[in-house]
PDB file of C-alpha atoms in Angstrom:
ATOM      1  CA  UNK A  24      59.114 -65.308  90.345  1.00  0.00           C
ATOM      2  CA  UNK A  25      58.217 -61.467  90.533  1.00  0.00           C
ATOM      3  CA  UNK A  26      54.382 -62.814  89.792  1.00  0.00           C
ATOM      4  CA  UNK A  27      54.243 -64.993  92.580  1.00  0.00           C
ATOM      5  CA  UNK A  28      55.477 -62.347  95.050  1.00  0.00           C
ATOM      6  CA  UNK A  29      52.882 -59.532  93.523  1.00  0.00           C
ATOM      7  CA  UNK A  30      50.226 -61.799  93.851  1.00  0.00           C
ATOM      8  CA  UNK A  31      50.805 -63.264  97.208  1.00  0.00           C
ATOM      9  CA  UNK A  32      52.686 -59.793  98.756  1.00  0.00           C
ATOM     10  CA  UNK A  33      55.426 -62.134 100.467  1.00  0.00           C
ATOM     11  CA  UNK A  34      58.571 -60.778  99.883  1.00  0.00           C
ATOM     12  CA  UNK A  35      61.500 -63.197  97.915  1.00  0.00           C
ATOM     13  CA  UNK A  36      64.910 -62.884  99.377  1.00  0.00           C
ATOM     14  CA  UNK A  37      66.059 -62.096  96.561  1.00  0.00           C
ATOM     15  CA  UNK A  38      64.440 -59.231  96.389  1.00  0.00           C
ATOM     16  CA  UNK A  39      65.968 -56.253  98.688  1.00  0.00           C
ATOM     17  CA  UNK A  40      64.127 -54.168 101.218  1.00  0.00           C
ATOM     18  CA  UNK A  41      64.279 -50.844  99.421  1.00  0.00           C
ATOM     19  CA  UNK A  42      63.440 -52.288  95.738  1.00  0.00           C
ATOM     20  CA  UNK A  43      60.626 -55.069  97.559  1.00  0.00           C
ATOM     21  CA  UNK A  44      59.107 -51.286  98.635  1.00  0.00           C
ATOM     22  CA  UNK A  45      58.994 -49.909  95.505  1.00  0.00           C
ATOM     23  CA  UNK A  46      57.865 -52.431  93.875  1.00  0.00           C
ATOM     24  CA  UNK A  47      54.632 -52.754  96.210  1.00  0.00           C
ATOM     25  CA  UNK A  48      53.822 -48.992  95.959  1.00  0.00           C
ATOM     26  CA  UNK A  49      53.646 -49.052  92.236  1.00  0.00           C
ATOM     27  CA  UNK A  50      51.718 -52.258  92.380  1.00  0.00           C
ATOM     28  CA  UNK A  51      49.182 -50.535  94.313  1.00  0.00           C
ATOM     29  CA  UNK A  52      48.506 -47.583  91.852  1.00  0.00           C
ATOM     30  CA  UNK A  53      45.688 -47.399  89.841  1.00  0.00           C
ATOM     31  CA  UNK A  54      47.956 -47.172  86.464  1.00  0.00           C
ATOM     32  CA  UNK A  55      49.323 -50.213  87.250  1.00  0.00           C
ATOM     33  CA  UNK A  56      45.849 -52.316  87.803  1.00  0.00           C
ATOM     34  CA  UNK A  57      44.580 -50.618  84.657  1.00  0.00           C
ATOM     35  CA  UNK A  58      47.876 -52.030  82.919  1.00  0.00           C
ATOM     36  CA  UNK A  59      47.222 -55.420  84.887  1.00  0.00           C
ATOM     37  CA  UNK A  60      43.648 -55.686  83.947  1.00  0.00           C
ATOM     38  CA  UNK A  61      44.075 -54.979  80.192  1.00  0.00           C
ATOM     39  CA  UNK A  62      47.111 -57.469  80.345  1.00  0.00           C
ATOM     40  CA  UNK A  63      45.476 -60.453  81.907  1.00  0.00           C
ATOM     41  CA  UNK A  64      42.218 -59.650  79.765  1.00  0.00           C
ATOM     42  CA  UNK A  65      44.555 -59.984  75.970  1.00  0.00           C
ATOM     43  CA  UNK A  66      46.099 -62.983  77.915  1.00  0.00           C
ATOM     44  CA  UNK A  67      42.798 -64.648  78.497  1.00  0.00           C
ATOM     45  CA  UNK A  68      41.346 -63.910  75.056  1.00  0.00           C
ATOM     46  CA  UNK A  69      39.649 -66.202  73.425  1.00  0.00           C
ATOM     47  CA  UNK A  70      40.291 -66.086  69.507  1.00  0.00           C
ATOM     48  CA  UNK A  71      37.770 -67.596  66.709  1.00  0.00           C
ATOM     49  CA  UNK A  72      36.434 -70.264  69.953  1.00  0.00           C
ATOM     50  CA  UNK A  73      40.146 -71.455  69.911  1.00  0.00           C
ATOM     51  CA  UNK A  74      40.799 -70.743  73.781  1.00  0.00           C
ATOM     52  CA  UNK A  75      43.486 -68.306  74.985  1.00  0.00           C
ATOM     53  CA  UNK A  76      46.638 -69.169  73.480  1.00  0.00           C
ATOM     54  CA  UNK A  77      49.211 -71.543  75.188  1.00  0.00           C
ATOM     55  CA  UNK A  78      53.029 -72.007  74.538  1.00  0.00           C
ATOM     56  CA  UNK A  79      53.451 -75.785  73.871  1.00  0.00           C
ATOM     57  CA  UNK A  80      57.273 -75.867  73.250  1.00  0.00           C
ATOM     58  CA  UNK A  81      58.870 -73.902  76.599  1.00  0.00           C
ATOM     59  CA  UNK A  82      61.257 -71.262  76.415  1.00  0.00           C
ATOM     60  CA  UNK A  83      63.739 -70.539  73.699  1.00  0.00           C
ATOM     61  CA  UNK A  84      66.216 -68.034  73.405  1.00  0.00           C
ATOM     62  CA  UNK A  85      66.144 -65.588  70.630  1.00  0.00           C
ATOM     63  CA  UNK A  86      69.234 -67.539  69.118  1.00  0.00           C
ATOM     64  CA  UNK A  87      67.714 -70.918  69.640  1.00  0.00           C
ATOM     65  CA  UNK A  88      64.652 -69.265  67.209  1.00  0.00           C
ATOM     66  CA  UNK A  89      66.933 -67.325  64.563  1.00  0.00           C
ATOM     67  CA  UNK A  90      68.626 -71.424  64.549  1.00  0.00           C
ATOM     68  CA  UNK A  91      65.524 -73.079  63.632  1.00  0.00           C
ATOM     69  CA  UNK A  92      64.536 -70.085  61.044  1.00  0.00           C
ATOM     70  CA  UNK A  93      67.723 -70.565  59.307  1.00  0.00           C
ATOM     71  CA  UNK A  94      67.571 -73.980  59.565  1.00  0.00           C
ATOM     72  CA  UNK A  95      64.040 -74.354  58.058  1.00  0.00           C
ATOM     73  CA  UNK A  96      64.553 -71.962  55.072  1.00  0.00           C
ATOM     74  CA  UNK A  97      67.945 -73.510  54.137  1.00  0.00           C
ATOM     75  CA  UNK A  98      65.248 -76.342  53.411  1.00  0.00           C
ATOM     76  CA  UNK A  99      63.599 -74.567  50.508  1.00  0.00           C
ATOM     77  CA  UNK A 100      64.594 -73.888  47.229  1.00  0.00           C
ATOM     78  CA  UNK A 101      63.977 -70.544  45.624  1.00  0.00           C
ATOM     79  CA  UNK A 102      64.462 -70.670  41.767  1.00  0.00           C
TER      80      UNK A 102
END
């Protein structure tokens, strides 16, 4: 993943020689650790003593959501 190489600067191969350069300069601007620090500090918040927040149920496509909406207000009766 993109994370892994930013944090460990070893380049995928994957990931060509012109775009892996690119991608290290911006990494090393100070807009983009600003952006980094804000990010990591939302990610890490912790909420009413609840912890930072944690996806239980892996990922799902947008369709795979839309699905289970549908799904769960077909369910319920409006009168």
């Amino acid at each position: 993943m993109v994370c892994t190489a930013r944090r460990t600067r070893e380049q995928p191969p994957w990931i060509g020689e012109t775009l892996w350069g690119t991608m290290r300069a911006y990494w090393d601007t100070e807009e983009a650790q600003k952006r980094s620090q804000t990010y990591s500090k939302a990610r890490l918040s912790d909420c009413n003593d609840l912890g930072p927040h944690i996806h239980y149920f892996g990922p799902k496509s947008y369709q795979e959501i839309q699905d289970e909406l549908v799904s769960v207000s077909a369910s319920f009766h409006v009168f």
